[in-house]
Tab-separated table of C-alpha atoms in Angstrom:
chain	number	residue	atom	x	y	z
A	1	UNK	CA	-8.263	-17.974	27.554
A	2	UNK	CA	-5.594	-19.233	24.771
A	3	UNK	CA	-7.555	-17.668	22.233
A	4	UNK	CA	-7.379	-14.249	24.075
A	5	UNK	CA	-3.411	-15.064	25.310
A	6	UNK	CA	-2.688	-15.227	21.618
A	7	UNK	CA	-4.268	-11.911	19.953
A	8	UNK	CA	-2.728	-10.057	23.112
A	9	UNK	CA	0.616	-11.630	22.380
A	10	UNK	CA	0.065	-10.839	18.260
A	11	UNK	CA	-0.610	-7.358	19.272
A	12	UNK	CA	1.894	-6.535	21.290
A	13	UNK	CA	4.210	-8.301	18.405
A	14	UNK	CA	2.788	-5.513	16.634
A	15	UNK	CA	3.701	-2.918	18.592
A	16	UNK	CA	7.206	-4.162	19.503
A	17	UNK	CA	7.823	-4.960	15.543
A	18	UNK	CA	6.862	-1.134	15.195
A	19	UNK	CA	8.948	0.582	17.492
A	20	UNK	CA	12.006	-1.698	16.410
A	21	UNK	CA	11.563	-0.352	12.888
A	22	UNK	CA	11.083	3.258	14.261
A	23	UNK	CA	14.086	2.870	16.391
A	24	UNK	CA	16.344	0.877	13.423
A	25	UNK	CA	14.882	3.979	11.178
A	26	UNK	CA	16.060	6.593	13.636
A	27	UNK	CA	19.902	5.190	13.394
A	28	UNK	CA	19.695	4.629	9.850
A	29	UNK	CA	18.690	8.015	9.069
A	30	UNK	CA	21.004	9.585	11.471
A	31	UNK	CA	23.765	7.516	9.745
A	32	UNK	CA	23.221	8.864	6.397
A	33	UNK	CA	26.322	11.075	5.160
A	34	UNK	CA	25.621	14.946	4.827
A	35	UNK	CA	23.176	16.323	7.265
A	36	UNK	CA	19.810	18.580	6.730
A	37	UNK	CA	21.916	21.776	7.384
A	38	UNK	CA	25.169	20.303	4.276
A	39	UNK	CA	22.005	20.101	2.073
A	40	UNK	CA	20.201	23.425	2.339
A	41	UNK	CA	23.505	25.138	2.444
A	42	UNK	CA	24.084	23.568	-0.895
A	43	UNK	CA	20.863	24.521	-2.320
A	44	UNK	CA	21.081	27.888	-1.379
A	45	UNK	CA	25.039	28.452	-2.612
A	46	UNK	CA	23.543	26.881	-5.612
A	47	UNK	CA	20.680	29.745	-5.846
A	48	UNK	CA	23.235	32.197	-5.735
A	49	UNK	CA	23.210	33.238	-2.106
A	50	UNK	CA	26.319	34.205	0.330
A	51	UNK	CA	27.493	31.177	2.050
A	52	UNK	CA	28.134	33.124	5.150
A	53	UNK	CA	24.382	34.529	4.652
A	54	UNK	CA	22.905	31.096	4.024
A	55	UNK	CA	24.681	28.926	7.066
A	56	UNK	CA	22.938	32.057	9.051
A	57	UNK	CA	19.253	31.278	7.459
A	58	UNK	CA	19.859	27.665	7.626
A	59	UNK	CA	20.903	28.078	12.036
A	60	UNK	CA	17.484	30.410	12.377
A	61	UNK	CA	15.197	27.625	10.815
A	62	UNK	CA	16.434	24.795	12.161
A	63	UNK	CA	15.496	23.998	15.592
A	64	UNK	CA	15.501	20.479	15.694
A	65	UNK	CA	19.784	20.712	16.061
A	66	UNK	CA	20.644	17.761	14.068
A	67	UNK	CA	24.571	18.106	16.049
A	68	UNK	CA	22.162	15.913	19.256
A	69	UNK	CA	24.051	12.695	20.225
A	70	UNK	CA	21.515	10.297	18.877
A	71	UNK	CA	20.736	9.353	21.772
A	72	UNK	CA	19.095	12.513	23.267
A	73	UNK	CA	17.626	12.794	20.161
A	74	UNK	CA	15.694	9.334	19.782
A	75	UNK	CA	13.884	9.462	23.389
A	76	UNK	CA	13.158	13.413	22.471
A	77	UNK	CA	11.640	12.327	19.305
A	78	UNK	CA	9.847	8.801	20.525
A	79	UNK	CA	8.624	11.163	23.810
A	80	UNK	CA	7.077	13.629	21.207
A	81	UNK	CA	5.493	10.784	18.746
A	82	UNK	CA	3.643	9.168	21.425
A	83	UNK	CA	1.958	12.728	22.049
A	84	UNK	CA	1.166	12.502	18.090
A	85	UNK	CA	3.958	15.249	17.375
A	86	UNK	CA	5.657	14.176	14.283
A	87	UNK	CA	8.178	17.142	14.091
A	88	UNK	CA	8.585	20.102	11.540
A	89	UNK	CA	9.524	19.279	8.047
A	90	UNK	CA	13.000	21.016	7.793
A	91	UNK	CA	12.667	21.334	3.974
A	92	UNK	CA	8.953	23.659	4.576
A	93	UNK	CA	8.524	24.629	8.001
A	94	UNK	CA	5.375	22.518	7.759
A	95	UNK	CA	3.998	19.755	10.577
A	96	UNK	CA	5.364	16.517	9.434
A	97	UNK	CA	1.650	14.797	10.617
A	98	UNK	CA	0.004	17.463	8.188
A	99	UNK	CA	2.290	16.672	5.064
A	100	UNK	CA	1.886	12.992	5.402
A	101	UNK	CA	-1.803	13.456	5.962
A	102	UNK	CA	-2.146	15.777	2.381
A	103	UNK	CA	0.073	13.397	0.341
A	104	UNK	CA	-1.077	9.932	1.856
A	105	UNK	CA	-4.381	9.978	-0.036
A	106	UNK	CA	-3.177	10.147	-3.208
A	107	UNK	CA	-1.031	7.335	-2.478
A	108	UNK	CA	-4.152	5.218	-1.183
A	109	UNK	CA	-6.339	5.959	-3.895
A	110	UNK	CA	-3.436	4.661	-6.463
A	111	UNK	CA	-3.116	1.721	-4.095
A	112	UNK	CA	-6.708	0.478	-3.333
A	113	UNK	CA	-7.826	0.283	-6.750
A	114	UNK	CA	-4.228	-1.640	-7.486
A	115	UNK	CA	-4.457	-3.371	-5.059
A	116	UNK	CA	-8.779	-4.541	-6.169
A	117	UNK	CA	-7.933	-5.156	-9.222
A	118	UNK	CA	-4.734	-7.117	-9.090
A	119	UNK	CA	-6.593	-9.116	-6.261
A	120	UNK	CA	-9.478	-9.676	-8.826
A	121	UNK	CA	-7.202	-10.379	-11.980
A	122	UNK	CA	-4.776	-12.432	-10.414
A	123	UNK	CA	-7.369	-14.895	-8.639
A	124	UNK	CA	-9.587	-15.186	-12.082
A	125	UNK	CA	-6.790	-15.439	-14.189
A	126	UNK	CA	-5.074	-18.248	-12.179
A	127	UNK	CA	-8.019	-19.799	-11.851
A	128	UNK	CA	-8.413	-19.615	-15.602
A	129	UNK	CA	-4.739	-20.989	-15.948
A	130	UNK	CA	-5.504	-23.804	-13.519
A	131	UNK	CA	-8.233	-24.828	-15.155
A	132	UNK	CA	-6.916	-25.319	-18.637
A	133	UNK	CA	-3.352	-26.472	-17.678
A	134	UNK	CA	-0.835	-27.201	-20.016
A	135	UNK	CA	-3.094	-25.395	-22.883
A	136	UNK	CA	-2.523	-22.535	-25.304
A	137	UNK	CA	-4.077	-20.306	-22.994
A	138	UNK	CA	-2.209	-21.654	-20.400
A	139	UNK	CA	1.254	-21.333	-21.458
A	140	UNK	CA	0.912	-18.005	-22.908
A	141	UNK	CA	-0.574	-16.460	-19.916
A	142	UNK	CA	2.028	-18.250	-17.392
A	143	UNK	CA	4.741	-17.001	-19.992
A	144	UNK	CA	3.423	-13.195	-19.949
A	145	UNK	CA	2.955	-13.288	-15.864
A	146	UNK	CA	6.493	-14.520	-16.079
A	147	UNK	CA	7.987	-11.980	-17.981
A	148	UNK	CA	6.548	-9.486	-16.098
A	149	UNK	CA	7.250	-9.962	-12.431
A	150	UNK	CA	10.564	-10.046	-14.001
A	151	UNK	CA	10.747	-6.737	-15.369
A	152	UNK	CA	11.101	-4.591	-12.278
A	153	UNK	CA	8.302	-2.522	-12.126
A	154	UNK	CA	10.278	1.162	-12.507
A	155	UNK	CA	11.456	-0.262	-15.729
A	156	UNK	CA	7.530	-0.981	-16.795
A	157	UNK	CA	6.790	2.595	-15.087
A	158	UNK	CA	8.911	4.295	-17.735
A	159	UNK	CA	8.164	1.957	-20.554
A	160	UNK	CA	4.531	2.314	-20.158
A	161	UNK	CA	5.386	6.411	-19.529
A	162	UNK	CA	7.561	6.307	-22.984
A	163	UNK	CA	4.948	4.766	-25.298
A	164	UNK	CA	1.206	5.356	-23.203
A	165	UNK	CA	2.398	9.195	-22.899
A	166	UNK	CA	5.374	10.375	-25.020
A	167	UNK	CA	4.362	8.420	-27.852
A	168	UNK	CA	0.789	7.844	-27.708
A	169	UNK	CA	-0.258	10.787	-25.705
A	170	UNK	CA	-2.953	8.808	-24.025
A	171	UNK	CA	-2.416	9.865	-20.763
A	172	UNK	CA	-0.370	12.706	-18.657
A	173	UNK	CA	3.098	12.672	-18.797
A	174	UNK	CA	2.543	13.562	-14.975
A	175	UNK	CA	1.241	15.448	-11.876
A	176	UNK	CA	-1.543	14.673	-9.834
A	177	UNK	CA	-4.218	16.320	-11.438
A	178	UNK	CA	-4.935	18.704	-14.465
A	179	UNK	CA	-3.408	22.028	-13.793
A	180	UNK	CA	-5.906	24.242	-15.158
A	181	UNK	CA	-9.089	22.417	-12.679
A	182	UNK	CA	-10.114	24.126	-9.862
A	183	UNK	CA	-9.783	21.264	-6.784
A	184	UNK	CA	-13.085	20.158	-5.620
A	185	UNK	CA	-16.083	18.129	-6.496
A	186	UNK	CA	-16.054	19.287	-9.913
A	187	UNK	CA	-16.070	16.722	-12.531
A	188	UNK	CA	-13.500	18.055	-14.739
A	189	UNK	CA	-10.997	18.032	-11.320
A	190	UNK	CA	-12.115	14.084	-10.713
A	191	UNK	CA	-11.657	12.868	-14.431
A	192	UNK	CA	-8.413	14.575	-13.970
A	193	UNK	CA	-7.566	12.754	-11.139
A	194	UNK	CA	-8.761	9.670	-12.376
A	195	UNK	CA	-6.777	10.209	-15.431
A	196	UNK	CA	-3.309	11.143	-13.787
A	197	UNK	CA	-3.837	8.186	-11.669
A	198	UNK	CA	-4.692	5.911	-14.286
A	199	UNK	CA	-0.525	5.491	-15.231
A	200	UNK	CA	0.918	4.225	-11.836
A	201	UNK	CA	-2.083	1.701	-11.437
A	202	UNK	CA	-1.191	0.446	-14.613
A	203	UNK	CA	2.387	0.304	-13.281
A	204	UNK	CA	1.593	-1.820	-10.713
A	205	UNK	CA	-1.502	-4.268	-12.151
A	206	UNK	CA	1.091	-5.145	-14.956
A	207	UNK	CA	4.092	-5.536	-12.547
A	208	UNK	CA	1.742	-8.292	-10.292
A	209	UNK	CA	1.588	-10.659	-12.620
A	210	UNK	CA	2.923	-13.151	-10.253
A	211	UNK	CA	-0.310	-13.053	-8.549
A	212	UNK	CA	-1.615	-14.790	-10.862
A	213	UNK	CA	1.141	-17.271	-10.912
A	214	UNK	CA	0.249	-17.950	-7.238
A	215	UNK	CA	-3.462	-18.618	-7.729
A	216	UNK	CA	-2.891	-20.774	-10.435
A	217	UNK	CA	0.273	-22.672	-8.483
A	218	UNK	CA	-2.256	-22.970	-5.195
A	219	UNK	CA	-5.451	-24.039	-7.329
A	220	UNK	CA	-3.098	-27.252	-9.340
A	221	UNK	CA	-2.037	-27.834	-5.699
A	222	UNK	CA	-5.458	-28.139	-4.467
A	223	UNK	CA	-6.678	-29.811	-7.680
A	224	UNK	CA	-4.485	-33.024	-6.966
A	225	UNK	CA	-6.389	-33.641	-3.637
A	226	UNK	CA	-8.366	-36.489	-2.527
A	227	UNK	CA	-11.546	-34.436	-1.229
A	228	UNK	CA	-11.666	-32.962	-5.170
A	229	UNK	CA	-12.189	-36.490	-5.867
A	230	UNK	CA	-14.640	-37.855	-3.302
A	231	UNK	CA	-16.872	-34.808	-4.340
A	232	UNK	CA	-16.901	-35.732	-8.014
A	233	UNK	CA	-17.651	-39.101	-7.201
A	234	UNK	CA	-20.542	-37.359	-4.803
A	235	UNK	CA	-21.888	-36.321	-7.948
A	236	UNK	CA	-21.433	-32.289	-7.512
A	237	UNK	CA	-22.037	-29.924	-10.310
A	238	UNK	CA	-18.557	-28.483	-12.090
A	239	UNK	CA	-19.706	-24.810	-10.257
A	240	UNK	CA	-19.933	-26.121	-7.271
A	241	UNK	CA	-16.799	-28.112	-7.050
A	242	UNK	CA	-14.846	-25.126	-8.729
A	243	UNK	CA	-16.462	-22.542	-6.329
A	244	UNK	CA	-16.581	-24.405	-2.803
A	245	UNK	CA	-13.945	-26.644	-3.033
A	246	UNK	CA	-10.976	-25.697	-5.482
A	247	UNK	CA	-11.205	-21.727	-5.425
A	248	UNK	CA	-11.725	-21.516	-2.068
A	249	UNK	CA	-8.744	-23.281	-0.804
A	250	UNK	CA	-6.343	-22.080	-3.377
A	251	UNK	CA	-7.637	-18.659	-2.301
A	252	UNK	CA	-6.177	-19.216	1.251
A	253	UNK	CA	-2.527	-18.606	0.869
A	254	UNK	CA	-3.329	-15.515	-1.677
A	255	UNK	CA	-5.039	-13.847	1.728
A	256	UNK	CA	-1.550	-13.264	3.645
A	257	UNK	CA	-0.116	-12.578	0.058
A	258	UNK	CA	-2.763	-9.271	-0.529
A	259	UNK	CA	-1.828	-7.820	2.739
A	260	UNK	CA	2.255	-8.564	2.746
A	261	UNK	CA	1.913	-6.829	-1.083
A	262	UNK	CA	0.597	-3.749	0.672
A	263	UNK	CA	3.882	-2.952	1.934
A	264	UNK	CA	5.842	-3.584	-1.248
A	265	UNK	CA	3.448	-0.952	-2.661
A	266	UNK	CA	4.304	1.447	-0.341
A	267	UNK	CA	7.803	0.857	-1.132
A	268	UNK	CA	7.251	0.805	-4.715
A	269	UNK	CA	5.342	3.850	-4.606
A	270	UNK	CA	8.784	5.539	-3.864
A	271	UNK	CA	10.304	5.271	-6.872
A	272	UNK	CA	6.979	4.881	-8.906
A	273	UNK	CA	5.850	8.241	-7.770
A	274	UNK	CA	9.213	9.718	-8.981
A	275	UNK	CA	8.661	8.237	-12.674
A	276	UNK	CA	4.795	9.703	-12.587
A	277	UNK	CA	6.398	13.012	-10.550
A	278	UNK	CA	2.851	12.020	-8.692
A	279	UNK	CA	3.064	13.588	-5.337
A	280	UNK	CA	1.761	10.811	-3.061
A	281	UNK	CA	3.615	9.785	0.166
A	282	UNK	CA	6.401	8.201	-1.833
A	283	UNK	CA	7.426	11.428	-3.476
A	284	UNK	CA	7.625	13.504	-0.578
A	285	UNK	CA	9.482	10.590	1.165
A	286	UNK	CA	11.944	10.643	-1.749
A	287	UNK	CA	12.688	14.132	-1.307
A	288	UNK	CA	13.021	14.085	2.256
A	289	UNK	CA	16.094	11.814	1.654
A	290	UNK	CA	17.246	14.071	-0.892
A	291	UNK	CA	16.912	17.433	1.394
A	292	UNK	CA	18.014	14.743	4.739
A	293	UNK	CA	14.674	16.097	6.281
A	294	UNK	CA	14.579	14.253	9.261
A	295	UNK	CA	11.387	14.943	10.628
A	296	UNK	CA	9.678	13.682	7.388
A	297	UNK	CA	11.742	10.799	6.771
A	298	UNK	CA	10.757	9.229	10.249
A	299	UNK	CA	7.232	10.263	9.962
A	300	UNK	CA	6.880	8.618	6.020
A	301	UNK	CA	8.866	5.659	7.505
A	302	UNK	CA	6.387	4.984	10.599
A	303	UNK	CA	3.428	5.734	8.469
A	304	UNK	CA	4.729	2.928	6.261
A	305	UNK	CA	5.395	0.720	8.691
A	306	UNK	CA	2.285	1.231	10.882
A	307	UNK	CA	0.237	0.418	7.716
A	308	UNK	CA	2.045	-3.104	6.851
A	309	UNK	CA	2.155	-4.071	10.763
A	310	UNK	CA	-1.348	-3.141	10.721
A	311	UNK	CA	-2.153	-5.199	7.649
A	312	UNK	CA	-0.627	-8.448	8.885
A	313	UNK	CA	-2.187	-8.564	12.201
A	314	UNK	CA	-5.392	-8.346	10.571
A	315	UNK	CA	-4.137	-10.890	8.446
A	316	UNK	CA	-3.189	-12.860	11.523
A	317	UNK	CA	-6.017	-12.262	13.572
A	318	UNK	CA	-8.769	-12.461	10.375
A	319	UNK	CA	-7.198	-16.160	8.981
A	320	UNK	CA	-9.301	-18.475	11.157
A	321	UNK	CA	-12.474	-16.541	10.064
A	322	UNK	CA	-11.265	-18.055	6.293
A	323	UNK	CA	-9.928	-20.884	7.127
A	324	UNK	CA	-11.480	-22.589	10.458
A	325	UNK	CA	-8.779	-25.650	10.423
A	326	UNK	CA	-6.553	-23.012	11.920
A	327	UNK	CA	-8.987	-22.682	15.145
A	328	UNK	CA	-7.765	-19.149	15.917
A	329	UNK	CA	-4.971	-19.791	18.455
A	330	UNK	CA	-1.423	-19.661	18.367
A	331	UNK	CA	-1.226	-20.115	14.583
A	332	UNK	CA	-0.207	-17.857	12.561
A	333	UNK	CA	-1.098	-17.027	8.940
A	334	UNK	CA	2.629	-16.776	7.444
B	1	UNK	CA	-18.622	-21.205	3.646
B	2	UNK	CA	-17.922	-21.063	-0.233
B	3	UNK	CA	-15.773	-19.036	-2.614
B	4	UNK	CA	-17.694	-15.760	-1.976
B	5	UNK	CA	-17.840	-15.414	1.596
B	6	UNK	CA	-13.625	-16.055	1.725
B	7	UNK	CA	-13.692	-12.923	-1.145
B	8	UNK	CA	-15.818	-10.783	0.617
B	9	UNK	CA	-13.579	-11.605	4.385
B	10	UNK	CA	-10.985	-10.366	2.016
B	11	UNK	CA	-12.062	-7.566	1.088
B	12	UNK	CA	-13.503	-6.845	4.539
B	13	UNK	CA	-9.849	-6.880	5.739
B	14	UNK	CA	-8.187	-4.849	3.335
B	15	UNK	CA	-11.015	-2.088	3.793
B	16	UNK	CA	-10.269	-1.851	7.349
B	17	UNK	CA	-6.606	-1.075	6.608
B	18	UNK	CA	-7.530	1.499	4.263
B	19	UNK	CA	-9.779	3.064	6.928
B	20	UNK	CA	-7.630	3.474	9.581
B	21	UNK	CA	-5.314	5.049	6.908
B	22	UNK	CA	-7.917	7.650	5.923
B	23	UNK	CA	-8.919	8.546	9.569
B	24	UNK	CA	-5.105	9.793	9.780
B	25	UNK	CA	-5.457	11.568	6.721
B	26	UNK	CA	-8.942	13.099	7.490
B	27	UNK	CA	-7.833	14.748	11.183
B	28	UNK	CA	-5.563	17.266	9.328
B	29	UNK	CA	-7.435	17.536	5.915
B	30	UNK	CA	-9.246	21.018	5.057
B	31	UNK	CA	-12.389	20.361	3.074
B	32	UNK	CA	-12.402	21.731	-0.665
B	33	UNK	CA	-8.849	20.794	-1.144
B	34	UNK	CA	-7.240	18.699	-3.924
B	35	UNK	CA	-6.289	15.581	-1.034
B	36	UNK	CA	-9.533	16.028	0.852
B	37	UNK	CA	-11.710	15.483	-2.315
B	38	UNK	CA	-8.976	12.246	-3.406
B	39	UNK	CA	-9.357	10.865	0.717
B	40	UNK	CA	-13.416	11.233	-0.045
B	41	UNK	CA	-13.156	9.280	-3.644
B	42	UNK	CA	-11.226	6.527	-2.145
B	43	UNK	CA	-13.288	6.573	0.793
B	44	UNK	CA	-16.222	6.300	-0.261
B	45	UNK	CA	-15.742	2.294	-2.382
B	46	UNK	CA	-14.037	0.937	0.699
B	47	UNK	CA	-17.555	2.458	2.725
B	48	UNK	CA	-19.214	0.671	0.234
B	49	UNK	CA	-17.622	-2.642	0.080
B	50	UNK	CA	-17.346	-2.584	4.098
B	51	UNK	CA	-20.838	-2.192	4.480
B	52	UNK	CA	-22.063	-4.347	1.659
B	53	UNK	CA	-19.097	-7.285	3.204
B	54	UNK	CA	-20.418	-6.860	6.614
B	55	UNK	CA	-23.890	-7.532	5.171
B	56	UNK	CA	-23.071	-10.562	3.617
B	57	UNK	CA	-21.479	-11.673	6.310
B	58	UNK	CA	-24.294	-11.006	8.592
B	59	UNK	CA	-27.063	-12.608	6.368
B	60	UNK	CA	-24.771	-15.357	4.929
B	61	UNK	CA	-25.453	-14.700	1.447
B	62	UNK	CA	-23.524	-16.499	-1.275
B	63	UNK	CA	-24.225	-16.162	-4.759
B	64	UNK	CA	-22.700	-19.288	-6.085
């Protein structure tokens, strides 16, 4: 019955941490200076169009009346998310639940393989560093990892753009995919994906080298302990001790680390996306600040936050499956 | 439970998040578009390393 108790009470953490955000969001964004109908009017004076003309435009296509008190405005729009109506992006006309759903792809496919293969790195690596402490490759490594989840990773974004692109010409200097490929299952259209996605993993496998730092921290930790030392004197193999007892438990804390790095990829992939001009959920949430698009602010932010709320209650509610001394109750995993 | 299985738990996890991501993506995708083919590519390794986790899990198989 405590078991249950606690995964309702997680969950409906979840939920309340999610409509707090939406709600905190929803003021923020309304707070902003300038409005959506300040920044079309500029655009369109900019194009060349009569201001008298444009303000006239901008009144006929927007319906969502950004002059609401907020407060008529927040239970109108929480009343119309829980029917899964995200709004009308004011910047295309389009559903706000369609554009997310288009660009949010891209964004996961960048993500999932940066997210494998910093997983995989980081724990080998720091395993590697653990292992041979205090040694050449040791204090190289350690120094590079250092260096680099130093550098903030827009910095890396353009350096790696500058020389991997500009100089080099290895990869695209940006876009999604290669203009001239038809989209489908065509091979050309994949290796061009592959290709134009290739940059912003890179971004963010180089900018994690702290998760290697954390493996190897967690493994020394675990090295030092007094069960390491009963099974040597049990007479277990190297493998066996480096397997089931050291990796295992300096694996632990990296768990909760993965899935709290999912949301700082999401935010990353703001700015990232920019540098790449790789149209993921990032960019289009970058321009929707830009253009004050409302509707498609609020829908990238509660995407974004659905998807890291998501992430830790699996974390919480997954831990005691990995490590049973935490029996499952009211523990959590961070 | 050794090194593997905690990997593989891992992995089970993450997939599940990326799952529940795609299922919002694939209500409002057309097939034969640009996002629809990307939501298939990444689909289809966290398929495979959901099914192949949930196997290991199953038969308790460990490697090392």
């Amino acid at each position: 019955m405590v078991f249950n108790n606690w995964r309702i009470r997680r969950v409906g953490q979840a939920v309340f941490t999610v409509w707090a955000v939406l709600t905190l969001s929803f003021v923020l964004v309304r707070l902003m200076p300038g409005n959506p109908m300040g920044a079309m009017l500029v655009q369109l004076e900019q194009s060349g169009m009569n201001p008298v003309r444009a303000r006239k435009l901008i009144e006929l296509r927007l319906s969502m009346r950004p002059d609401q008190p907020i407060p008529v405005a927040y239970v109108q729009y929480l009343a119309s998310t829980l029917q899964g109506d995200l709004g009308q992006s004011i910047a295309s006309g389009e559903p706000v639940a369609q554009e997310i759903a288009q660009a949010l792809p891209w964004t996961l496919f960048v993500m999932s393989w940066s997210l494998c293969i910093t997983f995989v790195l980081g724990v080998v690596v720091g395993a590697l560093m653990a292992y041979w402490e205090g040694g050449r490759l040791d204090v190289g490594l350690t120094s590079w990892a250092i260096m680099m989840g130093s550098i903030p990773y827009y910095v890396l974004a353009f350096l790696l753009l500058i020389f991997l692109s500009y100089r080099f010409g290895w990869f695209p200097t940006g876009g999604k995919y290669v203009a001239e490929t038809d989209p489908g299952f065509n091979l050309p259209f994949i290796l061009g994906v592959i290709h134009h996605a290739a940059m912003p993993v890179l971004s963010m496998i180089v900018a994690s080298g702290v998760t290697s730092l954390g493996m190897r921290g967690n493994a020394i930790r675990v090295l030092g302990s007094d069960y390491l030392r009963v099974a040597r004197l049990r007479g277990l193999s190297d493998l066996t001790i480096s397997t089931q007892y050291v990796a295992r438990n300096a694996i632990l804390p990296m768990y909760t680390t993965l899935l709290i790095s999912i949301g700082e990829m999401f935010g990353g992939s703001v700015v990232l996306e920019q540098v790449f001009q790789y149209k993921g959920l990032g960019y289009y949430l970058y321009r929707a600040v830009e253009l004050r698009d409302y509707p498609r602010m609020m829908g990238g932010f509660m995407v974004i936050t659905i998807a890291v709320v998501i992430a830790l209650l699996i974390a919480d509610m997954t831990y005691s499956m990995i490590d049973p001394r935490t029996g499952g109750t009211s523990n959590e995993a961070y | 439970m050794g090194l593997f299985q905690s990997m593989v738990r891992i992995v089970v996890g993450i997939d599940v998040l990326l799952l529940l991501l795609l299922a919002f993506s694939f209500a409002f995708l057309e097939p034969g578009t640009g996002s629809y083919v990307v939501a298939v590519l990444t689909l289809v390794p966290v398929c495979i390393t959901l099914l192949g986790g949930i196997a290991t899990l199953k038969f308790d198989w460990d490697p090392f």
